[in-house]
PDB file of C-alpha atoms in Angstrom:
ATOM      1  CA  MET T   7     -47.426  29.148 -36.506  1.00 36.00           C
ATOM      2  CA  GLN T   8     -44.977  27.389 -38.471  1.00 41.00           C
ATOM      3  CA  GLU T   9     -41.480  28.914 -39.257  1.00 50.00           C
ATOM      4  CA  LYS T  10     -40.120  28.899 -42.389  1.00 53.00           C
ATOM      5  CA  ALA T  11     -36.375  26.388 -42.533  1.00 61.00           C
ATOM      6  CA  ILE T  12     -33.010  28.144 -43.699  1.00 65.00           C
ATOM      7  CA  LYS T  13     -32.551  26.842 -46.865  1.00 71.00           C
ATOM      8  CA  THR T  14     -28.677  26.497 -47.885  1.00 77.00           C
ATOM      9  CA  GLU T  15     -27.714  27.733 -51.217  1.00 81.00           C
ATOM     10  CA  GLN T  16     -24.250  26.798 -50.790  1.00 92.00           C
ATOM     11  CA  TYR T  17     -21.403  26.264 -48.504  1.00 94.00           C
ATOM     12  CA  LEU T  18     -17.866  28.418 -48.454  1.00 96.00           C
ATOM     13  CA  THR T  19     -14.783  26.766 -49.538  1.00 96.00           C
ATOM     14  CA  ASN T  20     -11.975  26.173 -47.169  1.00 96.00           C
ATOM     15  CA  ASP T  21     -10.258  29.517 -48.521  1.00 97.00           C
ATOM     16  CA  LYS T  22     -13.227  31.556 -48.131  1.00 97.00           C
ATOM     17  CA  ILE T  23     -13.594  30.089 -44.553  1.00 97.00           C
ATOM     18  CA  LYS T  24     -10.336  30.950 -43.461  1.00 97.00           C
ATOM     19  CA  LYS T  25     -10.805  34.576 -44.972  1.00 97.00           C
ATOM     20  CA  HIS T  26     -14.387  35.065 -43.265  1.00 96.00           C
ATOM     21  CA  LEU T  27     -12.656  33.755 -40.153  1.00 97.00           C
ATOM     22  CA  GLU T  28      -9.881  36.235 -40.386  1.00 96.00           C
ATOM     23  CA  LYS T  29     -10.993  38.864 -37.655  1.00 96.00           C
ATOM     24  CA  VAL T  30     -13.597  36.609 -35.887  1.00 97.00           C
ATOM     25  CA  GLU T  31     -12.859  36.231 -32.075  1.00 96.00           C
ATOM     26  CA  TYR T  32     -16.370  33.958 -31.680  1.00 97.00           C
ATOM     27  CA  ILE T  33     -19.704  33.214 -32.786  1.00 97.00           C
ATOM     28  CA  ILE T  34     -22.876  32.784 -30.495  1.00 96.00           C
ATOM     29  CA  MET T  35     -25.973  30.804 -32.081  1.00 96.00           C
ATOM     30  CA  ALA T  36     -29.274  30.261 -30.396  1.00 96.00           C
ATOM     31  CA  ALA T  37     -31.723  27.850 -31.516  1.00 94.00           C
ATOM     32  CA  PRO T  38     -34.776  26.650 -29.883  1.00 94.00           C
ATOM     33  CA  ALA T  39     -34.198  23.289 -27.935  1.00 94.00           C
ATOM     34  CA  PRO T  40     -36.425  20.109 -27.689  1.00 89.00           C
ATOM     35  CA  GLU T  41     -39.499  20.837 -26.062  1.00 86.00           C
ATOM     36  CA  HIS T  42     -39.182  18.432 -23.607  1.00 87.00           C
ATOM     37  CA  PHE T  43     -36.302  20.613 -21.916  1.00 89.00           C
ATOM     38  CA  LYS T  44     -38.470  23.318 -20.141  1.00 88.00           C
ATOM     39  CA  GLU T  45     -35.842  24.355 -17.805  1.00 89.00           C
ATOM     40  CA  THR T  46     -33.610  25.092 -20.301  1.00 93.00           C
ATOM     41  CA  PRO T  47     -35.529  26.142 -23.569  1.00 95.00           C
ATOM     42  CA  ILE T  48     -32.493  27.530 -25.610  1.00 96.00           C
ATOM     43  CA  HIS T  49     -30.101  25.543 -27.335  1.00 96.00           C
ATOM     44  CA  PHE T  50     -26.674  27.921 -27.183  1.00 97.00           C
ATOM     45  CA  THR T  51     -23.642  26.878 -29.487  1.00 97.00           C
ATOM     46  CA  ILE T  52     -20.622  29.401 -28.881  1.00 97.00           C
ATOM     47  CA  PHE T  53     -17.835  28.820 -31.745  1.00 98.00           C
ATOM     48  CA  LEU T  54     -14.612  30.143 -30.854  1.00 97.00           C
ATOM     49  CA  ASN T  55     -12.074  31.183 -33.190  1.00 97.00           C
ATOM     50  CA  THR T  56      -9.312  28.674 -32.045  1.00 97.00           C
ATOM     51  CA  ALA T  57      -8.231  25.003 -33.163  1.00 96.00           C
ATOM     52  CA  GLU T  58      -6.518  24.819 -30.098  1.00 95.00           C
ATOM     53  CA  GLN T  59      -7.601  22.346 -27.200  1.00 91.00           C
ATOM     54  CA  LEU T  60      -8.209  24.869 -24.447  1.00 94.00           C
ATOM     55  CA  PRO T  61      -7.244  23.420 -20.882  1.00 95.00           C
ATOM     56  CA  LYS T  62     -10.444  22.804 -18.742  1.00 95.00           C
ATOM     57  CA  ASP T  63      -9.498  26.380 -16.126  1.00 96.00           C
ATOM     58  CA  VAL T  64      -9.797  28.350 -19.596  1.00 95.00           C
ATOM     59  CA  GLN T  65     -12.879  26.657 -21.099  1.00 95.00           C
ATOM     60  CA  GLU T  66     -14.729  27.307 -17.547  1.00 95.00           C
ATOM     61  CA  ALA T  67     -13.422  30.891 -17.426  1.00 96.00           C
ATOM     62  CA  VAL T  68     -14.767  31.347 -20.989  1.00 95.00           C
ATOM     63  CA  LEU T  69     -17.743  29.971 -20.440  1.00 96.00           C
ATOM     64  CA  GLU T  70     -18.968  31.701 -17.372  1.00 96.00           C
ATOM     65  CA  LYS T  71     -17.866  35.110 -19.374  1.00 95.00           C
ATOM     66  CA  PHE T  72     -20.406  34.414 -21.748  1.00 94.00           C
ATOM     67  CA  LEU T  73     -22.932  33.064 -19.062  1.00 96.00           C
ATOM     68  CA  GLU T  74     -22.799  36.361 -17.249  1.00 95.00           C
ATOM     69  CA  GLU T  75     -22.340  38.818 -20.275  1.00 93.00           C
ATOM     70  CA  ASN T  76     -25.517  37.311 -22.516  1.00 92.00           C
ATOM     71  CA  SER T  77     -27.649  36.849 -19.051  1.00 93.00           C
ATOM     72  CA  ILE T  78     -27.359  32.990 -19.724  1.00 95.00           C
ATOM     73  CA  SER T  79     -28.823  30.626 -16.370  1.00 94.00           C
ATOM     74  CA  LYS T  80     -28.925  27.053 -15.669  1.00 92.00           C
ATOM     75  CA  PRO T  81     -26.312  25.666 -18.326  1.00 94.00           C
ATOM     76  CA  ALA T  82     -26.916  21.826 -18.877  1.00 94.00           C
ATOM     77  CA  GLU T  83     -25.756  19.108 -21.027  1.00 94.00           C
ATOM     78  CA  LEU T  84     -22.471  20.900 -21.878  1.00 94.00           C
ATOM     79  CA  MET T  85     -20.117  19.784 -24.355  1.00 95.00           C
ATOM     80  CA  SER T  86     -17.025  21.619 -25.011  1.00 96.00           C
ATOM     81  CA  GLN T  87     -14.369  20.400 -27.350  1.00 96.00           C
ATOM     82  CA  LEU T  88     -12.713  20.775 -30.987  1.00 97.00           C
ATOM     83  CA  MET T  89     -15.215  20.330 -33.804  1.00 97.00           C
ATOM     84  CA  PRO T  90     -15.633  20.965 -37.488  1.00 98.00           C
ATOM     85  CA  VAL T  91     -17.553  23.697 -38.477  1.00 98.00           C
ATOM     86  CA  GLY T  92     -18.621  24.272 -41.816  1.00 97.00           C
ATOM     87  CA  PHE T  93     -20.522  27.729 -43.113  1.00 97.00           C
ATOM     88  CA  ALA T  94     -23.346  27.852 -44.912  1.00 94.00           C
ATOM     89  CA  LEU T  95     -25.042  30.580 -47.139  1.00 92.00           C
ATOM     90  CA  SER T  96     -28.217  31.341 -48.049  1.00 85.00           C
ATOM     91  CA  LYS T  97     -30.297  34.207 -49.521  1.00 82.00           C
ATOM     92  CA  GLU T  98     -32.147  35.094 -46.145  1.00 79.00           C
ATOM     93  CA  GLN T  99     -29.209  35.725 -43.968  1.00 84.00           C
ATOM     94  CA  GLU T 100     -26.488  38.513 -44.144  1.00 87.00           C
ATOM     95  CA  THR T 101     -23.935  36.209 -42.805  1.00 92.00           C
ATOM     96  CA  PRO T 102     -22.772  32.792 -43.034  1.00 96.00           C
ATOM     97  CA  MET T 103     -24.645  30.497 -40.848  1.00 94.00           C
ATOM     98  CA  PRO T 104     -21.933  28.411 -38.647  1.00 97.00           C
ATOM     99  CA  MET T 105     -22.880  24.492 -38.543  1.00 95.00           C
ATOM    100  CA  LEU T 106     -21.806  21.624 -36.443  1.00 95.00           C
ATOM    101  CA  LEU T 107     -20.577  18.675 -38.903  1.00 96.00           C
ATOM    102  CA  VAL T 108     -21.331  15.523 -36.689  1.00 94.00           C
ATOM    103  CA  LYS T 109     -21.621  12.771 -39.282  1.00 95.00           C
ATOM    104  CA  PRO T 110     -18.554  11.558 -41.026  1.00 95.00           C
ATOM    105  CA  GLU T 111     -20.082  12.241 -44.726  1.00 96.00           C
ATOM    106  CA  ASP T 112     -20.920  15.679 -43.901  1.00 94.00           C
ATOM    107  CA  GLN T 113     -17.264  16.154 -43.230  1.00 95.00           C
ATOM    108  CA  LYS T 114     -16.592  14.458 -46.037  1.00 96.00           C
ATOM    109  CA  SER T 115     -18.607  16.575 -48.369  1.00 96.00           C
ATOM    110  CA  ILE T 116     -18.801  19.645 -47.166  1.00 96.00           C
ATOM    111  CA  PRO T 117     -15.544  22.338 -46.458  1.00 97.00           C
ATOM    112  CA  TYR T 118     -14.959  23.237 -42.684  1.00 98.00           C
ATOM    113  CA  ALA T 119     -12.706  25.029 -40.152  1.00 98.00           C
ATOM    114  CA  VAL T 120     -11.602  23.027 -37.036  1.00 98.00           C
ATOM    115  CA  MET T 121     -13.101  25.669 -34.131  1.00 98.00           C
ATOM    116  CA  HIS T 122     -13.269  25.197 -30.129  1.00 97.00           C
ATOM    117  CA  VAL T 123     -17.216  24.819 -30.115  1.00 97.00           C
ATOM    118  CA  MET T 124     -19.380  24.816 -26.755  1.00 97.00           C
ATOM    119  CA  ASP T 125     -22.629  23.384 -26.908  1.00 96.00           C
ATOM    120  CA  PHE T 126     -25.541  23.234 -24.225  1.00 97.00           C
ATOM    121  CA  LEU T 127     -29.061  23.977 -23.321  1.00 96.00           C
ATOM    122  CA  ALA T 128     -29.545  27.183 -21.069  1.00 97.00           C
ATOM    123  CA  ASP T 129     -32.160  29.698 -20.229  1.00 95.00           C
ATOM    124  CA  SER T 130     -31.831  33.535 -21.044  1.00 93.00           C
ATOM    125  CA  THR T 131     -34.099  36.716 -21.315  1.00 88.00           C
ATOM    126  CA  ALA T 132     -31.536  38.224 -23.774  1.00 90.00           C
ATOM    127  CA  PHE T 133     -32.805  35.889 -26.693  1.00 91.00           C
ATOM    128  CA  ASP T 134     -36.265  35.438 -26.849  1.00 87.00           C
ATOM    129  CA  GLU T 135     -36.431  34.982 -30.390  1.00 90.00           C
ATOM    130  CA  ALA T 136     -35.162  31.631 -29.766  1.00 92.00           C
ATOM    131  CA  LYS T 137     -37.483  30.834 -26.459  1.00 89.00           C
ATOM    132  CA  LYS T 138     -40.429  32.288 -27.829  1.00 88.00           C
ATOM    133  CA  LYS T 139     -40.918  32.337 -31.422  1.00 89.00           C
ATOM    134  CA  SER T 140     -38.613  29.243 -32.142  1.00 88.00           C
ATOM    135  CA  LEU T 141     -36.265  30.960 -34.473  1.00 90.00           C
ATOM    136  CA  THR T 142     -32.584  30.492 -34.956  1.00 91.00           C
ATOM    137  CA  GLY T 143     -30.079  33.092 -34.969  1.00 91.00           C
ATOM    138  CA  TRP T 144     -26.234  33.721 -34.918  1.00 95.00           C
ATOM    139  CA  SER T 145     -24.031  36.936 -34.102  1.00 94.00           C
ATOM    140  CA  TYR T 146     -20.352  37.294 -34.836  1.00 96.00           C
ATOM    141  CA  SER T 147     -18.123  39.248 -32.681  1.00 95.00           C
ATOM    142  CA  TYR T 148     -14.949  40.354 -34.032  1.00 95.00           C
ATOM    143  CA  GLU T 149     -11.426  41.455 -32.816  1.00 91.00           C
TER     144      GLU T 149
END
C-alpha cells in the first residue's frame, strides 16, 4: 500500500516559530528508516527547545532518558548538534511538522529556529506506525 506524502501548505514565519515554541520542551519525531537498516527500522529525531550547545555528558543523559521512556533500543548513527529547524503546516496535520534544514538553499528560503537536535536510527515497540505502516509522526511535549 502506497502511503500519501505530507503536503506542505506553508511554513511558519520566524515570529510564529518563536510564539509556537514558547512552552515546548521538546518534539520527538519517528519515521521509517531506509529499508537496508533492518536492525534499526525507525529514524528518530528529537528536537530539544534550546539553542545552547549541550555538554557531551548532558547529551548522553538526555538520550538515555528518551531511550528509557520510549522503549527505544539499539540506537545507531547518532548525530547530536545545533541545527536549523523549520516548521511546515499542512491541512492533514494538527501541529506543525518540524523539519531539519540541511541544505543551504533551504536555510536561505525557509524561516527557522536553531534547536539542539538528536537524530538517530533505532528500534522500538512503542512506534509501530513508523516500523510496520511506514508512517511519519511527531509529538510535542510542553513544560
